[in-house]
PDB file of C-alpha atoms in Angstrom:
ATOM      1  CA  MET A 138      27.123  27.915  42.993  1.00 44.00           C
ATOM      2  CA  ARG A 139      29.252  29.038  40.134  1.00 43.00           C
ATOM      3  CA  ARG A 140      30.145  25.382  39.332  1.00 44.00           C
ATOM      4  CA  ARG A 141      26.472  24.394  39.186  1.00 43.00           C
ATOM      5  CA  THR A 142      25.694  27.395  37.016  1.00 41.00           C
ATOM      6  CA  PHE A 143      28.556  26.483  34.694  1.00 39.00           C
ATOM      7  CA  ILE A 144      27.396  22.834  34.381  1.00 40.00           C
ATOM      8  CA  ALA A 145      23.836  23.951  33.718  1.00 42.00           C
ATOM      9  CA  GLY A 146      25.174  26.303  31.101  1.00 42.00           C
ATOM     10  CA  LEU A 147      27.012  23.447  29.388  1.00 43.00           C
ATOM     11  CA  GLY A 148      23.772  21.483  29.272  1.00 46.00           C
ATOM     12  CA  GLY A 149      22.078  24.392  27.519  1.00 45.00           C
ATOM     13  CA  VAL A 150      24.908  24.690  24.997  1.00 43.00           C
ATOM     14  CA  ALA A 151      24.778  20.932  24.262  1.00 45.00           C
ATOM     15  CA  ALA A 152      21.060  21.089  23.660  1.00 45.00           C
ATOM     16  CA  TRP A 153      21.257  24.187  21.442  1.00 42.00           C
ATOM     17  CA  PRO A 154      22.601  22.486  18.273  1.00 47.00           C
ATOM     18  CA  LEU A 155      19.882  19.835  18.541  1.00 45.00           C
ATOM     19  CA  ALA A 156      17.202  22.499  18.742  1.00 44.00           C
ATOM     20  CA  VAL A 157      18.707  24.333  15.792  1.00 42.00           C
ATOM     21  CA  ARG A 158      18.858  21.102  13.751  1.00 41.00           C
ATOM     22  CA  ALA A 159      15.244  20.339  14.598  1.00 45.00           C
ATOM     23  CA  GLN A 160      14.248  23.706  13.167  1.00 45.00           C
ATOM     24  CA  GLN A 161      16.156  23.194   9.909  1.00 48.00           C
ATOM     25  CA  PRO A 162      13.943  22.640   6.833  1.00 55.00           C
ATOM     26  CA  GLU A 163      13.524  19.068   5.575  1.00 71.00           C
ATOM     27  CA  ARG A 164      15.753  17.886   2.765  1.00 88.00           C
ATOM     28  CA  MET A 165      14.005  18.312  -0.561  1.00 96.00           C
ATOM     29  CA  ARG A 166      13.307  14.859  -2.029  1.00 98.00           C
ATOM     30  CA  ARG A 167      13.254  14.459  -5.798  1.00 98.00           C
ATOM     31  CA  ILE A 168      10.716  12.274  -7.611  1.00 98.00           C
ATOM     32  CA  GLY A 169      11.051  11.555 -11.313  1.00 98.00           C
ATOM     33  CA  VAL A 170       7.908  10.604 -13.262  1.00 98.00           C
ATOM     34  CA  LEU A 171       7.968   9.021 -16.727  1.00 97.00           C
ATOM     35  CA  ALA A 172       4.483   8.752 -18.268  1.00 94.00           C
ATOM     36  CA  VAL A 173       3.589   6.875 -21.435  1.00 87.00           C
ATOM     37  CA  GLY A 174       1.232   9.500 -22.891  1.00 84.00           C
ATOM     38  CA  VAL A 175       1.160  13.220 -23.672  1.00 87.00           C
ATOM     39  CA  GLU A 176       1.665  16.111 -21.291  1.00 89.00           C
ATOM     40  CA  ASN A 177      -1.402  18.186 -22.229  1.00 88.00           C
ATOM     41  CA  GLY A 178      -3.963  15.381 -22.055  1.00 80.00           C
ATOM     42  CA  LEU A 179      -6.724  15.000 -19.493  1.00 81.00           C
ATOM     43  CA  ALA A 180      -5.228  11.693 -18.303  1.00 82.00           C
ATOM     44  CA  ALA A 181      -1.922  13.370 -17.431  1.00 89.00           C
ATOM     45  CA  LYS A 182      -3.704  16.014 -15.379  1.00 92.00           C
ATOM     46  CA  LEU A 183      -5.881  13.502 -13.542  1.00 92.00           C
ATOM     47  CA  ASN A 184      -2.962  11.176 -12.790  1.00 93.00           C
ATOM     48  CA  HIS A 185      -0.716  13.959 -11.534  1.00 95.00           C
ATOM     49  CA  SER A 186      -3.482  15.422  -9.389  1.00 96.00           C
ATOM     50  CA  ALA A 187      -4.250  12.023  -7.835  1.00 96.00           C
ATOM     51  CA  LEU A 188      -0.569  11.402  -7.101  1.00 97.00           C
ATOM     52  CA  THR A 189       0.155  14.812  -5.569  1.00 97.00           C
ATOM     53  CA  GLN A 190      -2.999  14.780  -3.436  1.00 97.00           C
ATOM     54  CA  ALA A 191      -2.250  11.292  -2.130  1.00 98.00           C
ATOM     55  CA  LEU A 192       1.365  12.244  -1.382  1.00 98.00           C
ATOM     56  CA  ALA A 193       0.171  15.311   0.514  1.00 97.00           C
ATOM     57  CA  GLY A 194      -1.871  12.998   2.699  1.00 97.00           C
ATOM     58  CA  PHE A 195       1.410  11.420   3.815  1.00 97.00           C
ATOM     59  CA  GLY A 196       3.038  14.796   4.402  1.00 97.00           C
ATOM     60  CA  TRP A 197       4.914  15.077   1.078  1.00 98.00           C
ATOM     61  CA  THR A 198       4.048  18.369  -0.588  1.00 96.00           C
ATOM     62  CA  ASP A 199       5.297  19.305  -4.042  1.00 92.00           C
ATOM     63  CA  GLY A 200       7.476  22.406  -3.746  1.00 93.00           C
ATOM     64  CA  ARG A 201       7.933  22.077   0.021  1.00 95.00           C
ATOM     65  CA  ASN A 202       9.683  18.788   0.717  1.00 97.00           C
ATOM     66  CA  VAL A 203       9.426  17.030  -2.653  1.00 97.00           C
ATOM     67  CA  ARG A 204      10.160  18.120  -6.200  1.00 97.00           C
ATOM     68  CA  MET A 205       8.469  16.416  -9.149  1.00 97.00           C
ATOM     69  CA  ASP A 206      10.310  16.047 -12.454  1.00 97.00           C
ATOM     70  CA  LEU A 207       7.680  15.081 -15.069  1.00 97.00           C
ATOM     71  CA  ARG A 208       8.491  13.571 -18.474  1.00 97.00           C
ATOM     72  CA  PHE A 209       6.069  12.269 -21.122  1.00 96.00           C
ATOM     73  CA  GLY A 210       6.890   9.507 -23.599  1.00 93.00           C
ATOM     74  CA  ARG A 211       4.079  10.342 -26.087  1.00 87.00           C
ATOM     75  CA  GLY A 212       3.781   6.657 -26.966  1.00 81.00           C
ATOM     76  CA  ASP A 213       7.287   6.580 -28.476  1.00 87.00           C
ATOM     77  CA  ILE A 214       9.578   3.913 -26.985  1.00 88.00           C
ATOM     78  CA  ASN A 215      12.736   5.643 -28.240  1.00 94.00           C
ATOM     79  CA  ARG A 216      11.641   8.884 -26.622  1.00 96.00           C
ATOM     80  CA  MET A 217      10.909   6.999 -23.385  1.00 96.00           C
ATOM     81  CA  ARG A 218      14.412   5.549 -23.361  1.00 97.00           C
ATOM     82  CA  ALA A 219      15.977   8.975 -23.851  1.00 98.00           C
ATOM     83  CA  LEU A 220      13.815  10.490 -21.116  1.00 98.00           C
ATOM     84  CA  ALA A 221      14.579   7.596 -18.766  1.00 98.00           C
ATOM     85  CA  GLN A 222      18.278   8.306 -19.204  1.00 98.00           C
ATOM     86  CA  GLU A 223      17.632  11.994 -18.556  1.00 98.00           C
ATOM     87  CA  LEU A 224      15.679  11.305 -15.367  1.00 98.00           C
ATOM     88  CA  VAL A 225      18.297   8.918 -14.012  1.00 98.00           C
ATOM     89  CA  GLY A 226      20.898  11.608 -14.649  1.00 98.00           C
ATOM     90  CA  LEU A 227      19.015  13.902 -12.265  1.00 98.00           C
ATOM     91  CA  GLN A 228      19.663  11.363  -9.470  1.00 98.00           C
ATOM     92  CA  PRO A 229      16.156  11.444  -7.976  1.00 98.00           C
ATOM     93  CA  ASP A 230      15.235   9.598  -4.790  1.00 98.00           C
ATOM     94  CA  ILE A 231      12.530   7.619  -6.655  1.00 98.00           C
ATOM     95  CA  ILE A 232      11.335   7.261 -10.242  1.00 98.00           C
ATOM     96  CA  LEU A 233       7.671   6.523 -11.016  1.00 98.00           C
ATOM     97  CA  ALA A 234       6.995   4.796 -14.342  1.00 98.00           C
ATOM     98  CA  GLY A 235       3.488   5.051 -15.794  1.00 94.00           C
ATOM     99  CA  GLY A 236       3.235   1.657 -17.493  1.00 89.00           C
ATOM    100  CA  GLY A 237       5.261  -1.346 -18.614  1.00 89.00           C
ATOM    101  CA  LEU A 238       7.255   0.384 -21.362  1.00 89.00           C
ATOM    102  CA  PRO A 239       8.368   3.324 -19.196  1.00 94.00           C
ATOM    103  CA  ALA A 240       9.298   0.859 -16.441  1.00 96.00           C
ATOM    104  CA  LEU A 241      11.471  -1.149 -18.834  1.00 95.00           C
ATOM    105  CA  ALA A 242      13.076   2.052 -20.129  1.00 97.00           C
ATOM    106  CA  VAL A 243      13.973   3.253 -16.623  1.00 98.00           C
ATOM    107  CA  GLN A 244      15.105  -0.195 -15.510  1.00 97.00           C
ATOM    108  CA  ARG A 245      17.621  -0.251 -18.364  1.00 97.00           C
ATOM    109  CA  GLU A 246      19.245   2.871 -16.943  1.00 98.00           C
ATOM    110  CA  THR A 247      19.468   2.125 -13.231  1.00 98.00           C
ATOM    111  CA  ARG A 248      19.580  -0.811 -10.828  1.00 96.00           C
ATOM    112  CA  THR A 249      20.012   1.367  -7.740  1.00 98.00           C
ATOM    113  CA  ILE A 250      17.447   4.201  -7.809  1.00 98.00           C
ATOM    114  CA  PRO A 251      14.086   2.908  -6.494  1.00 98.00           C
ATOM    115  CA  ILE A 252      11.469   2.481  -9.239  1.00 98.00           C
ATOM    116  CA  ILE A 253       7.696   2.237  -8.789  1.00 98.00           C
ATOM    117  CA  PHE A 254       5.664   1.282 -11.850  1.00 97.00           C
ATOM    118  CA  MET A 255       1.967   2.037 -12.264  1.00 93.00           C
ATOM    119  CA  ALA A 256      -0.371   0.032 -14.506  1.00 87.00           C
ATOM    120  CA  ALA A 257       2.146  -2.400 -16.007  1.00 87.00           C
ATOM    121  CA  ALA A 258       0.148  -5.017 -17.913  1.00 80.00           C
ATOM    122  CA  ASP A 259       2.036  -8.051 -16.570  1.00 83.00           C
ATOM    123  CA  PRO A 260       5.357  -7.226 -14.908  1.00 91.00           C
ATOM    124  CA  VAL A 261       6.471 -10.868 -14.789  1.00 90.00           C
ATOM    125  CA  ALA A 262       5.771 -11.525 -18.478  1.00 83.00           C
ATOM    126  CA  LEU A 263       7.515  -8.248 -19.306  1.00 85.00           C
ATOM    127  CA  ARG A 264      10.481  -9.355 -17.148  1.00 91.00           C
ATOM    128  CA  ILE A 265      10.279  -6.231 -15.043  1.00 95.00           C
ATOM    129  CA  VAL A 266      10.170  -8.425 -11.922  1.00 96.00           C
ATOM    130  CA  ALA A 267      10.920 -12.108 -11.397  1.00 93.00           C
ATOM    131  CA  ARG A 268       8.075 -12.635  -8.932  1.00 94.00           C
ATOM    132  CA  LEU A 269       5.149 -10.668  -7.588  1.00 95.00           C
ATOM    133  CA  ASP A 270       5.313 -11.254  -3.837  1.00 96.00           C
ATOM    134  CA  ARG A 271       8.956 -10.174  -3.466  1.00 94.00           C
ATOM    135  CA  PRO A 272      10.060  -8.371  -6.643  1.00 96.00           C
ATOM    136  CA  GLY A 273      13.659  -7.978  -5.480  1.00 93.00           C
ATOM    137  CA  GLY A 274      16.125  -5.420  -6.764  1.00 95.00           C
ATOM    138  CA  ASN A 275      15.138  -1.769  -6.958  1.00 98.00           C
ATOM    139  CA  ILE A 276      11.632  -2.055  -8.393  1.00 98.00           C
ATOM    140  CA  THR A 277       8.014  -2.730  -7.423  1.00 98.00           C
ATOM    141  CA  GLY A 278       4.639  -1.283  -8.264  1.00 98.00           C
ATOM    142  CA  PHE A 279       1.074  -1.764  -9.416  1.00 97.00           C
ATOM    143  CA  ALA A 280       0.016  -4.188 -12.143  1.00 92.00           C
ATOM    144  CA  SER A 281      -2.953  -3.516 -14.405  1.00 84.00           C
ATOM    145  CA  PHE A 282      -3.559  -7.091 -15.486  1.00 78.00           C
ATOM    146  CA  GLU A 283      -6.238  -9.549 -14.551  1.00 82.00           C
ATOM    147  CA  PRO A 284      -6.171 -12.718 -16.710  1.00 85.00           C
ATOM    148  CA  SER A 285      -9.956 -12.818 -17.098  1.00 90.00           C
ATOM    149  CA  LEU A 286      -9.969  -9.410 -18.814  1.00 91.00           C
ATOM    150  CA  GLY A 287      -9.279 -11.002 -22.217  1.00 91.00           C
ATOM    151  CA  GLY A 288     -12.533 -12.935 -22.166  1.00 95.00           C
ATOM    152  CA  LYS A 289     -14.415  -9.978 -20.733  1.00 96.00           C
ATOM    153  CA  TRP A 290     -13.331  -7.713 -23.620  1.00 95.00           C
ATOM    154  CA  LEU A 291     -14.503 -10.199 -26.220  1.00 97.00           C
ATOM    155  CA  GLU A 292     -17.810 -10.802 -24.444  1.00 97.00           C
ATOM    156  CA  LEU A 293     -18.532  -7.076 -24.294  1.00 98.00           C
ATOM    157  CA  LEU A 294     -17.559  -6.587 -27.925  1.00 98.00           C
ATOM    158  CA  SER A 295     -19.900  -9.400 -28.962  1.00 97.00           C
ATOM    159  CA  GLU A 296     -22.652  -7.924 -26.797  1.00 98.00           C
ATOM    160  CA  ILE A 297     -22.452  -4.450 -28.330  1.00 98.00           C
ATOM    161  CA  ALA A 298     -21.835  -5.792 -31.868  1.00 97.00           C
ATOM    162  CA  PRO A 299     -24.035  -8.919 -32.146  1.00 95.00           C
ATOM    163  CA  GLY A 300     -22.843  -9.742 -35.659  1.00 94.00           C
ATOM    164  CA  LEU A 301     -19.255 -10.236 -34.516  1.00 97.00           C
ATOM    165  CA  LYS A 302     -17.528 -13.131 -36.303  1.00 97.00           C
ATOM    166  CA  ARG A 303     -13.843 -12.228 -36.233  1.00 97.00           C
ATOM    167  CA  ALA A 304     -11.824 -10.130 -33.795  1.00 97.00           C
ATOM    168  CA  ALA A 305      -8.323  -8.778 -34.356  1.00 94.00           C
ATOM    169  CA  ILE A 306      -6.361  -8.824 -31.102  1.00 90.00           C
ATOM    170  CA  LEU A 307      -3.763  -6.064 -31.387  1.00 83.00           C
ATOM    171  CA  PHE A 308      -0.685  -6.485 -29.219  1.00 80.00           C
ATOM    172  CA  ASN A 309       2.929  -5.406 -29.184  1.00 75.00           C
ATOM    173  CA  LEU A 310       4.362  -6.908 -25.987  1.00 66.00           C
ATOM    174  CA  PRO A 311       4.578 -10.421 -24.471  1.00 64.00           C
ATOM    175  CA  SER A 312       2.184  -9.337 -21.719  1.00 61.00           C
ATOM    176  CA  VAL A 313      -0.765 -10.133 -24.021  1.00 69.00           C
ATOM    177  CA  SER A 314      -0.160 -13.809 -23.206  1.00 76.00           C
ATOM    178  CA  THR A 315      -1.726 -13.085 -19.810  1.00 80.00           C
ATOM    179  CA  TYR A 316      -5.103 -12.515 -21.421  1.00 85.00           C
ATOM    180  CA  MET A 317      -5.024 -15.188 -24.111  1.00 87.00           C
ATOM    181  CA  PRO A 318      -6.386 -18.219 -22.208  1.00 92.00           C
ATOM    182  CA  SER A 319      -9.591 -16.418 -21.156  1.00 94.00           C
ATOM    183  CA  LEU A 320      -9.869 -14.722 -24.548  1.00 93.00           C
ATOM    184  CA  GLU A 321      -9.594 -18.012 -26.436  1.00 94.00           C
ATOM    185  CA  THR A 322     -12.135 -19.637 -24.115  1.00 96.00           C
ATOM    186  CA  ALA A 323     -14.583 -16.787 -24.729  1.00 97.00           C
ATOM    187  CA  ALA A 324     -13.923 -16.948 -28.497  1.00 96.00           C
ATOM    188  CA  ARG A 325     -14.892 -20.644 -28.599  1.00 97.00           C
ATOM    189  CA  SER A 326     -18.027 -20.006 -26.579  1.00 97.00           C
ATOM    190  CA  LEU A 327     -19.057 -17.010 -28.711  1.00 97.00           C
ATOM    191  CA  LYS A 328     -18.011 -18.672 -31.992  1.00 97.00           C
ATOM    192  CA  VAL A 329     -15.731 -15.752 -32.801  1.00 97.00           C
ATOM    193  CA  VAL A 330     -12.434 -16.289 -34.629  1.00 97.00           C
ATOM    194  CA  PRO A 331      -9.584 -14.495 -32.777  1.00 94.00           C
ATOM    195  CA  ILE A 332      -6.935 -13.082 -35.114  1.00 93.00           C
ATOM    196  CA  ILE A 333      -3.776 -12.477 -33.084  1.00 88.00           C
ATOM    197  CA  THR A 334      -2.037  -9.491 -34.661  1.00 84.00           C
ATOM    198  CA  HIS A 335       1.479  -8.479 -33.568  1.00 85.00           C
ATOM    199  CA  VAL A 336       2.157  -4.863 -34.526  1.00 85.00           C
ATOM    200  CA  HIS A 337       5.158  -2.590 -33.993  1.00 81.00           C
ATOM    201  CA  SER A 338       4.086   0.780 -35.380  1.00 82.00           C
ATOM    202  CA  VAL A 339       1.113   3.053 -36.075  1.00 83.00           C
ATOM    203  CA  GLU A 340       1.263   2.045 -39.737  1.00 89.00           C
ATOM    204  CA  GLU A 341       0.991  -1.651 -38.848  1.00 89.00           C
ATOM    205  CA  MET A 342      -1.920  -0.894 -36.515  1.00 88.00           C
ATOM    206  CA  GLU A 343      -3.796   0.927 -39.275  1.00 92.00           C
ATOM    207  CA  THR A 344      -3.132  -1.906 -41.742  1.00 94.00           C
ATOM    208  CA  ALA A 345      -4.414  -4.514 -39.283  1.00 93.00           C
ATOM    209  CA  ILE A 346      -7.589  -2.519 -38.627  1.00 94.00           C
ATOM    210  CA  GLY A 347      -8.139  -2.062 -42.364  1.00 96.00           C
ATOM    211  CA  ASP A 348      -7.770  -5.812 -42.893  1.00 96.00           C
ATOM    212  CA  ILE A 349     -10.328  -6.726 -40.239  1.00 96.00           C
ATOM    213  CA  GLY A 350     -12.774  -4.172 -41.635  1.00 96.00           C
ATOM    214  CA  ARG A 351     -12.770  -5.461 -45.209  1.00 94.00           C
ATOM    215  CA  GLU A 352     -15.661  -7.835 -44.516  1.00 93.00           C
ATOM    216  CA  PRO A 353     -18.707  -7.521 -42.234  1.00 94.00           C
ATOM    217  CA  GLY A 354     -18.513  -9.071 -38.795  1.00 96.00           C
ATOM    218  CA  GLY A 355     -15.037  -7.794 -37.902  1.00 97.00           C
ATOM    219  CA  GLY A 356     -14.136  -6.336 -34.523  1.00 97.00           C
ATOM    220  CA  LEU A 357     -11.092  -5.123 -32.630  1.00 96.00           C
ATOM    221  CA  VAL A 358      -9.616  -5.726 -29.172  1.00 93.00           C
ATOM    222  CA  VAL A 359      -6.852  -3.259 -28.235  1.00 89.00           C
ATOM    223  CA  THR A 360      -4.575  -4.543 -25.468  1.00 81.00           C
ATOM    224  CA  PRO A 361      -2.453  -2.324 -23.143  1.00 71.00           C
ATOM    225  CA  ASP A 362       0.973  -0.637 -23.220  1.00 57.00           C
ATOM    226  CA  LEU A 363       2.243   1.002 -26.423  1.00 53.00           C
ATOM    227  CA  PHE A 364      -1.281   1.703 -27.672  1.00 58.00           C
ATOM    228  CA  LEU A 365      -2.095   3.892 -24.675  1.00 58.00           C
ATOM    229  CA  GLY A 366       0.004   6.650 -26.210  1.00 62.00           C
ATOM    230  CA  ASN A 367      -1.381   6.197 -29.748  1.00 74.00           C
ATOM    231  CA  ARG A 368      -5.108   6.634 -29.264  1.00 84.00           C
ATOM    232  CA  ALA A 369      -5.897   9.002 -32.118  1.00 89.00           C
ATOM    233  CA  PRO A 370      -4.692   6.870 -35.076  1.00 91.00           C
ATOM    234  CA  ILE A 371      -6.364   3.715 -33.711  1.00 92.00           C
ATOM    235  CA  ILE A 372      -9.699   5.443 -33.083  1.00 95.00           C
ATOM    236  CA  SER A 373      -9.532   7.089 -36.500  1.00 96.00           C
ATOM    237  CA  ALA A 374      -8.704   3.820 -38.292  1.00 95.00           C
ATOM    238  CA  ALA A 375     -11.534   1.995 -36.510  1.00 96.00           C
ATOM    239  CA  ALA A 376     -13.993   4.723 -37.564  1.00 97.00           C
ATOM    240  CA  ARG A 377     -12.795   4.815 -41.181  1.00 97.00           C
ATOM    241  CA  ASN A 378     -13.094   1.058 -41.529  1.00 97.00           C
ATOM    242  CA  ASN A 379     -16.379   0.789 -39.601  1.00 97.00           C
ATOM    243  CA  VAL A 380     -14.818  -1.560 -37.029  1.00 98.00           C
ATOM    244  CA  PRO A 381     -16.315  -1.761 -33.517  1.00 98.00           C
ATOM    245  CA  ALA A 382     -13.559  -1.856 -30.922  1.00 97.00           C
ATOM    246  CA  VAL A 383     -13.134  -2.455 -27.206  1.00 97.00           C
ATOM    247  CA  TYR A 384     -10.264  -0.886 -25.259  1.00 93.00           C
ATOM    248  CA  ILE A 385      -8.727  -1.277 -21.826  1.00 86.00           C
ATOM    249  CA  ALA A 386      -8.620   2.474 -21.101  1.00 85.00           C
ATOM    250  CA  SER A 387     -11.533   4.901 -20.873  1.00 88.00           C
ATOM    251  CA  ASP A 388      -9.466   7.662 -22.502  1.00 85.00           C
ATOM    252  CA  PHE A 389     -10.013   5.917 -25.839  1.00 91.00           C
ATOM    253  CA  VAL A 390     -13.782   6.220 -25.459  1.00 95.00           C
ATOM    254  CA  ARG A 391     -13.680   9.842 -24.358  1.00 92.00           C
ATOM    255  CA  ASP A 392     -11.628  10.522 -27.489  1.00 92.00           C
ATOM    256  CA  GLY A 393     -14.178   8.821 -29.756  1.00 96.00           C
ATOM    257  CA  GLY A 394     -13.708   5.072 -29.254  1.00 97.00           C
ATOM    258  CA  LEU A 395     -16.702   2.787 -28.795  1.00 98.00           C
ATOM    259  CA  LEU A 396     -16.322   0.890 -25.513  1.00 98.00           C
ATOM    260  CA  SER A 397     -13.783   0.357 -22.743  1.00 96.00           C
ATOM    261  CA  TYR A 398     -13.495  -1.931 -19.771  1.00 96.00           C
ATOM    262  CA  GLY A 399     -10.525  -2.080 -17.453  1.00 92.00           C
ATOM    263  CA  PRO A 400      -8.907  -0.959 -14.221  1.00 90.00           C
ATOM    264  CA  ASP A 401      -9.495   2.613 -13.128  1.00 90.00           C
ATOM    265  CA  PRO A 402      -6.445   4.301 -14.739  1.00 85.00           C
ATOM    266  CA  VAL A 403      -6.068   6.937 -12.014  1.00 92.00           C
ATOM    267  CA  ASP A 404      -6.173   4.555  -9.054  1.00 94.00           C
ATOM    268  CA  PRO A 405      -2.578   3.223  -9.391  1.00 94.00           C
ATOM    269  CA  TYR A 406      -1.229   6.789  -9.188  1.00 95.00           C
ATOM    270  CA  ARG A 407      -3.230   7.389  -6.039  1.00 96.00           C
ATOM    271  CA  ARG A 408      -2.101   4.098  -4.491  1.00 97.00           C
ATOM    272  CA  ALA A 409       1.527   4.605  -5.545  1.00 97.00           C
ATOM    273  CA  ALA A 410       1.814   7.327  -2.913  1.00 98.00           C
ATOM    274  CA  THR A 411       1.799   4.634  -0.216  1.00 98.00           C
ATOM    275  CA  TYR A 412       4.922   3.047  -1.676  1.00 98.00           C
ATOM    276  CA  VAL A 413       6.597   6.413  -2.274  1.00 98.00           C
ATOM    277  CA  ASP A 414       6.091   7.260   1.382  1.00 98.00           C
ATOM    278  CA  ARG A 415       7.423   3.907   2.603  1.00 98.00           C
ATOM    279  CA  ILE A 416      10.495   4.041   0.368  1.00 98.00           C
ATOM    280  CA  LEU A 417      11.313   7.645   1.291  1.00 98.00           C
ATOM    281  CA  ARG A 418      11.170   6.507   4.923  1.00 97.00           C
ATOM    282  CA  GLY A 419      13.584   3.643   4.355  1.00 97.00           C
ATOM    283  CA  ALA A 420      11.723   0.654   2.891  1.00 98.00           C
ATOM    284  CA  LYS A 421      13.337  -1.317   0.061  1.00 97.00           C
ATOM    285  CA  PRO A 422      11.233  -1.521  -3.100  1.00 97.00           C
ATOM    286  CA  GLY A 423      12.215  -5.151  -3.699  1.00 96.00           C
ATOM    287  CA  ASP A 424      10.564  -6.104  -0.388  1.00 97.00           C
ATOM    288  CA  LEU A 425       7.215  -4.517  -1.314  1.00 98.00           C
ATOM    289  CA  PRO A 426       4.855  -6.850  -3.213  1.00 98.00           C
ATOM    290  CA  VAL A 427       3.397  -5.937  -6.588  1.00 97.00           C
ATOM    291  CA  GLN A 428      -0.234  -4.938  -6.094  1.00 96.00           C
ATOM    292  CA  PHE A 429      -3.237  -5.553  -8.357  1.00 93.00           C
ATOM    293  CA  PRO A 430      -6.205  -3.443  -9.493  1.00 92.00           C
ATOM    294  CA  THR A 431      -9.003  -2.898  -7.027  1.00 89.00           C
ATOM    295  CA  LYS A 432     -11.302  -0.673  -9.137  1.00 89.00           C
ATOM    296  CA  TYR A 433     -12.687  -1.284 -12.638  1.00 92.00           C
ATOM    297  CA  GLU A 434     -14.764   0.911 -14.929  1.00 94.00           C
ATOM    298  CA  MET A 435     -16.814   0.613 -18.134  1.00 97.00           C
ATOM    299  CA  VAL A 436     -17.355   3.562 -20.475  1.00 97.00           C
ATOM    300  CA  VAL A 437     -19.451   3.592 -23.676  1.00 98.00           C
ATOM    301  CA  ASN A 438     -19.774   6.244 -26.389  1.00 98.00           C
ATOM    302  CA  LEU A 439     -23.315   6.437 -27.834  1.00 98.00           C
ATOM    303  CA  LYS A 440     -22.310   8.817 -30.622  1.00 97.00           C
ATOM    304  CA  THR A 441     -19.684   6.366 -31.872  1.00 98.00           C
ATOM    305  CA  ALA A 442     -22.127   3.471 -31.618  1.00 98.00           C
ATOM    306  CA  LYS A 443     -24.626   5.377 -33.776  1.00 97.00           C
ATOM    307  CA  ALA A 444     -21.925   6.159 -36.368  1.00 97.00           C
ATOM    308  CA  LEU A 445     -21.138   2.435 -36.541  1.00 97.00           C
ATOM    309  CA  GLY A 446     -24.832   1.576 -36.931  1.00 97.00           C
ATOM    310  CA  LEU A 447     -24.990  -0.109 -33.522  1.00 97.00           C
ATOM    311  CA  THR A 448     -27.660   0.080 -30.853  1.00 97.00           C
ATOM    312  CA  VAL A 449     -26.128  -0.143 -27.391  1.00 97.00           C
ATOM    313  CA  PRO A 450     -28.060  -2.787 -25.426  1.00 97.00           C
ATOM    314  CA  GLN A 451     -29.669  -1.851 -22.147  1.00 97.00           C
ATOM    315  CA  SER A 452     -27.522  -4.460 -20.397  1.00 95.00           C
ATOM    316  CA  ILE A 453     -24.404  -2.400 -21.157  1.00 97.00           C
ATOM    317  CA  LEU A 454     -26.015   0.957 -20.414  1.00 97.00           C
ATOM    318  CA  LEU A 455     -27.066  -0.231 -16.958  1.00 96.00           C
ATOM    319  CA  ARG A 456     -23.568  -1.471 -16.119  1.00 96.00           C
ATOM    320  CA  ALA A 457     -21.622   1.454 -17.580  1.00 97.00           C
ATOM    321  CA  ASP A 458     -19.872   3.804 -15.146  1.00 96.00           C
ATOM    322  CA  GLU A 459     -20.005   6.549 -17.771  1.00 96.00           C
ATOM    323  CA  VAL A 460     -22.134   7.014 -20.902  1.00 97.00           C
ATOM    324  CA  ILE A 461     -20.860   9.587 -23.401  1.00 97.00           C
ATOM    325  CA  GLU A 462     -23.583  11.106 -25.557  1.00 91.00           C
TER     326      GLU A 462
END
């Protein structure tokens, strides 16, 4: 009797550490986030809210079992590089990069910490990944490009500004090559001369916009990446020079730009939670395919159109997801 009691007691002792371990709190996971824009903007709030809510749906709650370290590049590549180095130094479990430039900045600093990029214009052209189906290495994410967007931007610009004869195509990264075939096809069809303009700074942007606005019939197409963090000077230059412009991101239009068409900017942050969850549970980022946009939106600003002397056609108003008056 005593022997059986003793053996039973041993079984209880053996089980006790397991029960204690099961009751221990989860290890706090650390997630670094490097955004391209500014910390006090509406976009930053919407993106962060979408990400945290989606993560909570997978059981990852900020402050309970994950900690978010947020950094904002403010459109400055040198600042992004410094912040990328800072984030890597914190040794997070994952780093999220909000665009192609932040992704490149983080990738320079680490080849071991998992990286998920959101809204990179063309990760292959930017040499972030070698291929889309199996990125390899420590990085994967969500692309914002669709080759036909180039032609779509020019068509919309011509539709809202019927006198369009020339269009400056502002770009600063090789990813613009993704859009060029469809843009050039649309330009031939619309009889619009595309002026490919490679710029590196705000000053060069303003000069290019001033040049295209010197004569009637000029327009502007603003491609992704660096420009997403420099909205104010571009919008201001377009207004000063009376240049109608089309943008990829709706934030430009809410800040006073004319027209935007592109992927829903918040959606990649929401969808990124799926990859965060899988990687935190053991998946390798290099095995997860790069994903593409699934939601697009068009936004038009009637006040800006009026200031430019344009009447927004009903065809655009009916298709717009948001009309700013």
